[in-house]
XYZ file of C-alpha atoms in Angstrom:
603
model
C -78.951 -117.080 26.636
C -75.630 -116.047 28.639
C -75.953 -114.621 32.159
C -74.171 -110.984 32.748
C -72.346 -109.728 35.935
C -71.561 -106.241 36.842
C -68.205 -105.861 37.934
C -65.915 -103.326 39.392
C -62.573 -103.464 37.949
C -59.904 -100.844 38.381
C -62.533 -98.261 39.739
C -64.430 -98.752 36.633
C -68.108 -100.437 36.096
C -68.318 -103.106 33.451
C -71.205 -105.322 32.160
C -69.265 -108.763 31.428
C -70.806 -112.038 30.288
C -70.587 -115.349 32.572
C -67.884 -117.153 30.518
C -65.593 -114.031 30.267
C -65.945 -113.282 33.951
C -64.674 -116.981 34.587
C -61.910 -116.707 32.224
C -61.038 -113.229 33.625
C -61.083 -114.616 37.237
C -58.732 -117.359 36.003
C -56.492 -115.085 34.471
C -55.683 -112.794 37.532
C -55.353 -115.848 39.790
C -53.067 -117.367 37.430
C -51.017 -113.898 37.538
C -51.122 -113.847 41.540
C -49.570 -117.392 41.265
C -47.031 -116.510 39.160
C -45.402 -114.412 41.873
C -43.090 -116.188 44.298
C -42.277 -113.106 46.308
C -45.330 -111.434 48.019
C -43.357 -107.916 48.351
C -45.495 -105.444 46.061
C -47.999 -108.101 44.965
C -51.302 -106.314 45.873
C -49.935 -103.218 43.939
C -48.991 -104.859 40.902
C -52.473 -106.407 40.692
C -54.277 -103.262 41.098
C -51.866 -101.753 38.365
C -52.728 -104.805 36.246
C -56.690 -104.337 36.838
C -56.368 -100.677 36.188
C -54.505 -101.318 33.030
C -57.193 -104.014 31.853
C -59.913 -101.625 32.717
C -58.622 -99.061 30.295
C -58.301 -101.589 27.540
C -61.875 -102.693 28.333
C -63.134 -98.811 28.176
C -61.593 -98.726 24.648
C -62.917 -101.948 23.136
C -66.465 -101.097 24.104
C -68.497 -98.864 22.025
C -71.061 -97.835 24.811
C -71.170 -97.867 28.374
C -74.040 -100.464 28.367
C -71.898 -102.660 26.006
C -71.315 -106.392 27.680
C -67.585 -107.479 27.606
C -67.411 -110.877 26.026
C -64.700 -113.337 25.419
C -63.546 -111.681 22.365
C -62.789 -108.457 24.023
C -61.042 -110.237 26.843
C -58.882 -112.399 24.533
C -57.671 -108.808 22.799
C -56.929 -107.631 26.038
C -54.919 -110.832 27.164
C -53.189 -110.659 23.662
C -52.103 -107.064 24.690
C -51.247 -107.868 28.363
C -49.720 -111.297 27.987
C -49.900 -114.724 29.453
C -48.784 -115.120 33.018
C -46.613 -117.977 32.123
C -44.640 -115.640 29.935
C -43.327 -113.782 33.224
C -42.594 -116.139 35.851
C -40.924 -113.882 38.478
C -39.222 -115.006 41.815
C -37.357 -113.269 44.399
C -34.138 -113.061 42.169
C -35.772 -109.927 40.789
C -34.826 -108.110 43.946
C -31.124 -109.337 44.256
C -28.466 -108.473 42.106
C -27.956 -111.509 40.208
C -28.768 -111.948 36.739
C -32.146 -113.365 35.405
C -32.362 -117.297 35.369
C -30.989 -118.331 32.280
C -33.427 -121.150 31.762
C -36.221 -118.604 31.710
C -37.332 -118.592 27.935
C -39.433 -115.782 26.728
C -41.631 -116.646 23.968
C -43.317 -113.262 24.399
C -42.484 -110.475 21.676
C -42.287 -107.013 23.188
C -45.041 -105.018 21.579
C -44.612 -101.624 20.184
C -44.403 -99.016 22.814
C -45.256 -95.393 22.412
C -44.716 -92.359 24.497
C -47.292 -89.866 26.293
C -46.533 -86.570 27.715
C -46.951 -86.748 31.576
C -45.720 -84.784 34.464
C -43.185 -86.765 36.338
C -44.166 -86.095 40.000
C -41.715 -88.658 41.509
C -38.813 -86.673 40.265
C -40.453 -83.069 40.334
C -39.281 -80.096 41.898
C -42.059 -77.815 41.314
C -44.810 -79.659 39.302
C -42.766 -82.417 37.221
C -43.408 -80.992 33.854
C -39.492 -80.793 33.140
C -39.016 -84.349 34.173
C -42.069 -85.314 31.993
C -40.968 -83.253 28.878
C -37.354 -84.966 29.645
C -38.588 -88.478 29.459
C -40.711 -87.225 26.578
C -37.819 -85.820 24.389
C -35.075 -87.920 25.709
C -33.304 -85.213 27.337
C -31.806 -85.306 30.646
C -34.137 -83.380 33.141
C -31.400 -80.819 34.071
C -31.249 -79.605 30.630
C -34.823 -78.862 30.505
C -35.175 -77.123 33.641
C -31.948 -74.922 32.573
C -33.930 -74.380 29.115
C -37.100 -73.191 30.870
C -35.331 -70.879 33.115
C -33.332 -69.190 30.023
C -36.755 -69.127 27.921
C -38.409 -67.442 30.895
C -35.835 -64.749 31.338
C -35.260 -63.839 27.576
C -39.152 -63.792 26.941
C -40.061 -61.461 29.783
C -41.772 -64.022 31.670
C -43.986 -65.395 28.490
C -42.852 -68.866 28.874
C -43.563 -68.902 32.681
C -47.425 -68.543 31.504
C -46.661 -71.608 29.153
C -45.029 -73.527 32.187
C -48.309 -72.929 34.101
C -50.390 -74.191 31.204
C -48.388 -77.412 30.894
C -48.748 -77.709 34.836
C -52.806 -77.339 34.342
C -53.237 -79.385 31.062
C -50.683 -82.225 31.346
C -51.963 -85.037 33.725
C -49.701 -86.424 36.283
C -48.181 -89.816 35.933
C -49.548 -91.360 39.013
C -50.336 -94.886 38.067
C -47.650 -97.559 37.209
C -49.310 -97.658 33.581
C -49.140 -94.016 33.297
C -45.224 -94.019 34.197
C -44.567 -96.701 31.610
C -46.185 -94.806 28.840
C -44.533 -91.592 30.003
C -41.027 -93.543 29.701
C -42.346 -95.217 26.478
C -42.558 -98.654 27.556
C -45.135 -101.070 26.745
C -47.711 -101.424 29.514
C -47.744 -105.069 29.976
C -47.626 -107.603 33.029
C -43.807 -108.056 32.992
C -43.373 -103.766 32.931
C -45.845 -103.278 35.454
C -44.024 -105.927 37.784
C -40.599 -104.724 36.787
C -41.667 -100.875 37.606
C -42.963 -101.795 41.154
C -39.979 -103.786 42.077
C -37.749 -100.897 40.931
C -39.834 -98.434 43.088
C -39.396 -100.603 46.001
C -35.402 -100.906 45.462
C -35.458 -97.026 44.874
C -37.139 -96.560 48.493
C -35.097 -98.599 50.012
C -31.971 -96.807 48.619
C -33.424 -93.574 49.813
C -33.799 -95.125 53.325
C -30.361 -95.875 53.530
C -29.067 -92.211 52.153
C -31.669 -90.439 54.609
C -28.615 -89.301 57.022
C -26.710 -87.795 54.064
C -28.842 -85.641 52.575
C -32.124 -85.334 54.856
C -31.997 -81.310 54.981
C -31.661 -81.232 50.927
C -34.658 -83.467 50.899
C -36.768 -81.606 53.539
C -36.028 -78.196 51.833
C -36.986 -79.640 48.339
C -40.042 -81.369 50.013
C -41.046 -78.009 51.282
C -40.896 -76.150 48.329
C -42.866 -79.213 46.510
C -45.415 -78.889 48.863
C -45.573 -74.911 48.355
C -45.830 -75.457 44.836
C -48.298 -78.311 44.985
C -50.721 -76.132 46.764
C -50.334 -73.106 44.304
C -50.811 -75.591 41.728
C -53.959 -76.844 43.186
C -55.173 -73.195 43.398
C -54.084 -72.423 39.743
C -55.820 -75.861 38.530
C -59.216 -75.005 40.180
C -59.151 -71.480 38.839
C -58.470 -72.651 35.169
C -60.738 -75.658 35.626
C -63.526 -72.953 36.209
C -62.675 -70.875 33.263
C -62.497 -73.931 31.142
C -66.178 -75.183 32.312
C -67.212 -71.607 31.435
C -65.586 -71.926 28.179
C -67.302 -75.271 27.605
C -70.701 -73.856 28.427
C -70.260 -70.806 26.041
C -69.387 -73.454 23.301
C -72.230 -75.409 24.013
C -74.692 -72.541 23.950
C -73.132 -71.095 20.567
C -72.946 -74.409 18.798
C -76.544 -75.390 19.897
C -78.010 -71.928 19.025
C -76.313 -71.864 15.667
C -77.444 -75.288 14.870
C -81.021 -75.010 15.668
C -81.076 -71.624 13.697
C -79.626 -73.525 10.571
C -82.023 -76.334 11.025
C -84.896 -74.058 11.432
C -83.819 -71.777 8.533
C -83.482 -74.916 6.208
C -87.009 -76.074 6.937
C -88.580 -72.719 6.965
C -87.503 -71.171 3.668
C -90.595 -70.965 2.124
C -92.605 -69.460 4.812
C -90.189 -66.422 5.647
C -91.225 -63.267 3.759
C -89.392 -60.278 3.032
C -90.925 -57.187 1.744
C -94.166 -59.383 0.632
C -92.091 -62.005 -1.123
C -90.600 -65.433 0.092
C -87.094 -65.736 0.989
C -86.691 -68.600 -1.647
C -87.785 -66.019 -4.200
C -84.767 -63.704 -3.088
C -82.469 -66.637 -3.030
C -83.592 -67.569 -6.792
C -82.836 -63.903 -8.070
C -79.471 -63.846 -6.654
C -78.538 -67.222 -7.710
C -77.351 -66.427 -11.211
C -75.398 -69.748 -11.587
C -78.640 -71.892 -11.768
C -77.752 -74.318 -9.060
C -80.852 -76.149 -7.382
C -81.717 -74.055 -4.042
C -82.193 -77.537 -2.313
C -78.694 -78.527 -3.018
C -77.257 -75.160 -2.014
C -79.255 -75.264 1.488
C -77.774 -78.744 2.069
C -74.237 -77.646 1.140
C -74.758 -74.567 3.525
C -76.068 -76.749 6.144
C -73.157 -79.195 6.202
C -70.371 -76.728 5.506
C -71.665 -74.455 8.206
C -73.133 -76.950 10.916
C -70.451 -79.621 10.947
C -67.842 -77.303 12.512
C -70.436 -75.909 15.069
C -71.025 -79.712 15.722
C -67.659 -80.246 16.596
C -67.775 -77.273 18.905
C -70.697 -78.606 20.322
C -68.718 -81.913 21.072
C -65.765 -80.127 22.092
C -67.913 -77.982 24.794
C -69.393 -81.416 25.906
C -65.979 -83.037 26.169
C -64.811 -79.996 28.493
C -67.827 -80.163 30.897
C -67.793 -84.082 31.019
C -64.313 -85.175 30.517
C -65.397 -88.661 30.607
C -67.727 -88.721 27.763
C -67.314 -91.340 25.046
C -66.166 -90.258 21.703
C -68.424 -90.624 18.762
C -66.007 -93.112 17.029
C -63.776 -92.959 14.263
C -66.123 -94.031 11.497
C -68.559 -90.906 12.766
C -65.351 -88.713 12.650
C -64.406 -89.668 8.995
C -68.055 -89.359 7.783
C -68.272 -85.945 9.071
C -64.983 -84.973 7.814
C -65.526 -86.366 4.299
C -69.193 -84.723 4.152
C -67.798 -81.347 5.407
C -65.127 -81.594 2.646
C -67.542 -82.275 -0.006
C -69.728 -79.577 1.432
C -66.986 -76.906 0.995
C -65.995 -77.955 -2.251
C -69.476 -77.915 -3.511
C -69.842 -74.553 -2.341
C -66.758 -73.492 -3.980
C -67.994 -74.634 -7.294
C -70.952 -72.821 -6.518
C -69.167 -69.327 -5.894
C -67.101 -70.023 -8.807
C -69.743 -70.333 -10.938
C -71.553 -67.271 -9.604
C -68.499 -65.118 -9.728
C -68.354 -66.001 -13.386
C -71.598 -65.420 -14.316
C -71.264 -61.803 -13.306
C -67.786 -61.135 -14.068
C -67.953 -58.950 -17.087
C -69.761 -55.575 -17.035
C -71.569 -54.199 -20.145
C -73.797 -51.070 -20.758
C -76.063 -49.710 -23.487
C -76.425 -45.722 -23.678
C -79.050 -43.745 -25.325
C -78.805 -39.971 -25.990
C -81.938 -37.976 -26.808
C -82.203 -33.932 -27.090
C -83.592 -32.039 -24.418
C -85.901 -28.923 -25.315
C -84.011 -26.610 -22.872
C -82.052 -23.689 -24.437
C -79.915 -20.569 -23.020
C -82.201 -18.530 -20.659
C -84.707 -21.340 -20.151
C -85.268 -22.628 -16.551
C -85.951 -26.410 -16.387
C -87.288 -27.950 -12.948
C -86.006 -31.448 -12.274
C -88.108 -33.816 -10.204
C -87.757 -37.809 -9.461
C -91.174 -39.946 -9.641
C -91.600 -42.816 -7.769
C -93.812 -45.567 -8.192
C -96.702 -45.680 -5.544
C -97.857 -49.473 -6.110
C -93.852 -50.270 -5.053
C -92.739 -47.243 -2.750
C -94.566 -44.138 -1.393
C -91.571 -41.885 -2.106
C -88.666 -41.514 -4.449
C -85.513 -42.092 -2.535
C -82.021 -44.019 -3.896
C -80.934 -46.712 -1.305
C -79.483 -49.075 -3.481
C -80.270 -52.884 -3.819
C -83.365 -54.295 -4.961
C -86.782 -55.903 -3.873
C -89.259 -58.198 -5.511
C -92.655 -56.875 -6.403
C -95.563 -57.701 -8.615
C -96.579 -55.325 -11.390
C -99.967 -54.080 -12.429
C -100.318 -57.448 -14.308
C -99.471 -59.569 -11.393
C -95.887 -60.625 -12.647
C -92.987 -60.777 -10.511
C -90.511 -58.016 -11.191
C -87.117 -57.039 -9.885
C -87.451 -53.380 -8.316
C -84.532 -51.398 -7.758
C -83.899 -47.444 -7.218
C -80.223 -47.860 -7.997
C -80.657 -44.721 -10.197
C -77.718 -42.309 -10.391
C -78.426 -38.300 -11.534
C -75.725 -36.218 -12.969
C -76.036 -32.622 -14.012
C -73.305 -31.331 -16.176
C -73.075 -27.817 -18.436
C -72.586 -28.093 -22.184
C -71.651 -25.013 -24.455
C -73.970 -26.365 -27.127
C -77.251 -24.168 -27.532
C -79.566 -26.950 -26.465
C -79.531 -29.360 -23.821
C -79.734 -33.202 -24.027
C -80.090 -36.198 -21.781
C -78.021 -39.384 -21.615
C -79.369 -42.598 -20.057
C -76.674 -45.226 -19.697
C -77.956 -48.991 -18.503
C -75.428 -51.400 -17.228
C -75.734 -55.193 -15.935
C -72.974 -57.776 -15.407
C -73.370 -61.258 -17.007
C -70.275 -64.005 -18.285
C -69.499 -61.771 -21.219
C -69.560 -58.086 -22.621
C -72.350 -59.259 -24.977
C -74.644 -60.972 -22.787
C -74.317 -57.988 -20.409
C -75.207 -55.515 -22.820
C -78.413 -57.914 -23.678
C -79.491 -57.954 -19.967
C -78.768 -53.820 -19.843
C -81.086 -53.507 -22.780
C -83.836 -55.244 -20.938
C -83.815 -52.753 -18.100
C -87.139 -50.958 -18.178
C -86.269 -47.026 -17.225
C -88.570 -43.840 -18.424
C -88.438 -40.389 -18.203
C -90.818 -37.481 -19.351
C -90.300 -33.688 -20.318
C -93.518 -31.997 -19.717
C -93.488 -28.251 -20.273
C -90.286 -26.875 -18.437
C -90.319 -29.913 -15.880
C -88.141 -32.995 -16.334
C -89.622 -36.193 -14.696
C -87.238 -39.028 -14.209
C -88.241 -42.117 -12.675
C -86.327 -43.002 -9.350
C -86.577 -46.522 -10.093
C -86.176 -49.248 -12.635
C -87.875 -52.661 -13.322
C -86.308 -55.942 -14.530
C -87.852 -59.229 -15.274
C -87.020 -61.892 -12.470
C -85.857 -64.249 -15.306
C -83.005 -62.157 -16.113
C -82.333 -62.477 -12.254
C -80.134 -59.600 -10.006
C -76.852 -58.923 -12.097
C -76.094 -55.627 -10.384
C -78.063 -53.322 -12.722
C -77.678 -49.894 -12.618
C -78.992 -46.706 -14.480
C -76.853 -43.439 -14.691
C -78.932 -40.328 -16.087
C -76.868 -37.551 -17.239
C -78.601 -34.265 -17.800
C -76.557 -31.809 -19.875
C -77.826 -28.142 -19.667
C -76.731 -25.187 -21.936
C -74.558 -22.513 -20.415
C -77.009 -19.723 -19.296
C -79.760 -21.922 -18.645
C -81.419 -21.749 -15.079
C -82.181 -25.119 -13.045
C -84.475 -25.771 -10.117
C -83.653 -29.126 -8.694
C -86.758 -30.560 -6.592
C -85.615 -31.662 -2.822
C -86.594 -35.335 -3.808
C -83.444 -35.466 -5.851
C -80.854 -35.333 -3.282
C -80.347 -38.804 -2.484
C -79.744 -39.539 -6.234
C -77.145 -36.865 -7.274
C -75.054 -37.362 -3.985
C -71.961 -38.167 -5.990
C -68.372 -37.858 -5.685
C -65.870 -35.501 -7.687
C -65.094 -38.405 -9.952
C -68.623 -38.054 -11.632
C -68.181 -34.117 -12.329
C -71.394 -33.293 -11.003
C -72.400 -29.765 -10.958
C -75.469 -30.208 -8.877
C -74.207 -30.633 -5.359
C -75.987 -31.720 -2.142
C -77.775 -28.502 -0.783
C -78.253 -26.871 -3.932
C -82.134 -28.314 -4.004
C -85.051 -25.950 -4.053
C -82.693 -23.198 -5.440
C -82.324 -21.424 -8.774
C -79.097 -22.320 -10.356
C -77.809 -20.576 -13.189
C -75.665 -23.057 -15.334
C -72.180 -22.020 -16.313
C -68.943 -23.651 -17.412
C -68.497 -26.429 -15.417
C -70.261 -24.862 -12.314
C -73.355 -23.473 -11.223
C -74.156 -19.992 -9.426
C -77.045 -19.563 -6.932
C -79.420 -16.903 -7.888
C -81.620 -16.787 -4.911
C -79.822 -18.230 -2.041
C -80.335 -16.760 1.331
C -77.705 -14.112 2.478
C -75.921 -16.309 4.833
C -75.699 -18.969 2.280
C -74.608 -16.991 -0.345
C -71.718 -15.193 1.908
C -70.738 -18.602 2.579
C -70.405 -19.866 -0.897
C -69.827 -16.270 -2.434
C -72.619 -17.326 -4.580
C -70.482 -19.530 -6.632
C -71.736 -23.443 -6.663
C -68.382 -24.719 -8.315
C -67.958 -28.358 -8.188
C -66.041 -29.067 -11.381
C -63.674 -26.948 -13.763
C -64.889 -29.016 -16.566
C -67.889 -29.321 -18.861
C -68.922 -32.068 -21.358
C -67.263 -30.357 -24.310
C -63.907 -30.076 -22.574
C -63.439 -33.971 -23.209
C -63.493 -33.292 -26.977
C -59.861 -33.836 -28.652
C -60.288 -30.499 -30.692
C -60.376 -28.798 -27.519
C -56.872 -29.518 -26.446
C -53.619 -27.927 -27.573
C -49.889 -29.055 -26.872
C -48.091 -26.979 -24.349
C -44.318 -25.854 -24.697
C -43.209 -29.549 -24.058
C -45.727 -31.540 -26.376
C -48.087 -32.396 -23.641
C -51.731 -32.220 -24.298
C -52.947 -30.844 -20.879
C -53.899 -26.954 -22.135
C -57.314 -26.045 -22.918
C -57.740 -24.068 -26.137
C -60.614 -22.041 -24.424
C -58.328 -21.416 -21.709
C -55.385 -19.798 -23.948
C -58.401 -17.730 -25.751
C -59.788 -16.437 -22.360
C -56.196 -15.704 -20.973
C -55.964 -13.139 -23.807
C -58.943 -11.406 -23.312
C -58.904 -7.794 -21.931
C -59.601 -6.853 -18.490
C -61.983 -4.442 -19.631
C -64.179 -6.933 -21.433
C -64.158 -9.221 -18.487
C -65.640 -6.157 -16.363
C -68.170 -5.552 -19.062
C -69.549 -8.950 -19.036
C -69.617 -8.896 -15.157
C -71.647 -5.608 -15.429
C -74.122 -7.154 -18.060
C -74.550 -10.217 -16.065
C -75.466 -8.356 -12.932
C -77.804 -6.397 -14.588
C -79.505 -9.295 -15.943
C -79.261 -11.713 -12.906
C -82.221 -9.900 -11.080
C -84.574 -10.059 -14.187
C -83.780 -14.036 -14.990
C -84.659 -14.760 -11.087
C -87.731 -12.852 -10.926
C -89.072 -14.368 -14.442
C -87.922 -17.785 -13.260
C -89.895 -17.715 -9.617
C -92.739 -16.092 -11.446
C -93.040 -18.828 -14.125
C -92.615 -21.612 -10.977
C -95.681 -19.792 -9.212
C -97.868 -19.898 -12.286
C -97.223 -23.623 -12.739
């Protein structure tokens, strides 16, 4: 059993085993002994220790992991052996290096990282840092910033401030080497510090020549440093707040997803389990558990990443989850998205084609007859008839689950034929037209004519095995011209149609006696105010169902079939005939209304 020792290396706390600790001490002592000149020795050692601490932090998987000989050897391989960098006082002279020094160490691949060069800053060191990173002289970068700020109306000033806040300053020797693209090794650290000593010495020599300029630059730098500190604190507070928002959003979403996945069977809507509704709309036939897992991964993984991002904003030094975990999450998310895409394609394909079946039956309504129109609800499913679309899962009188929908559209049109008729068109969606027709035929919808009252079901039923396929029912009632219609007020939501459907029963016509005319209705008992507003004319369409017949069309002078024969014939009628017809209509109107109201009250 090996002993572990707690050490503080470069300001970071580490657990290291006894053998590795002894070897690390020997390594650092050997580095110290390799210096023949004490100038800058302490600073070099501090930077080397800081760099070793950074490498140790990258090697360990957790804060509690113990550093062993293996990790130490890997760090030494990066830093290099002390004997590779035997340096004497000649580094401080202008003389070339000793010819006898033979370097066996091969320079490792280096990379650049963006830092702010605070040693050569004028405001914050952003331009100098970008110059190092891009390999451009600093003066050109500063000039480019000025031009971009002027021509962008100050936008790049905001970009500059963001760089100032987000880009770290190169404070340690290791940071400065990385900023310049040099490998962070003992040799380069030592050389960098020696160069800085020489630069300081040169500045002391030139102090009398550019003292005033330096003082001005120092004053400007101090002002901008203070301003930068204010911005930094302000934006740090904002970033912390954003981190909190991300954490709250991610945690609440993840908890909701997990709870939803485990409680699907216990959540009820209108008396049925949520899984029943999922199964009804799942026309592709994919297993619900597989869909649930795909949704959990496809939605949950991005929010888990947001959770980690928020945690990183609040705790910058928190350790990453590691590359294997990132790859696993990425692969799982891609697989879930692909799986959901496949489900979606199958779902869309399953309802891509619409088919319908239509039945037309005669309706015992003749000219001068009065028809009462009323929608009927099923009290076992819904208290009152009302069209709202959508569907619900109910149980019929035998206890079987059925799809209940009130997506029933009512249309009233006129016909010139002496007897009325009713058209029931049922539609559904599936993979092809023939299968759609088969699903449409299985829609259960009924109506009944009792006396002079037509009872229309305000709903239809579908077996759950057929699933929800956007089933609809369209009821068209054709009434002969000259008949009278009285629509119950519960028909209002079912006949709220646009002009596209050529419905002559408009919203607000309920509970009034309406005389059916060609493509329109005329209110027979509207209040005075209502009749004066509408002039007694309830026109919604200039068409009736017979106008669509090809025999009713004639060519105009240009050969276009856009003129009605009826219109041509009507235009040749004399004014006297129209006046006579109007007089007869006025004479009989009162009798028709009184007779209709009398029949209605007797029922």
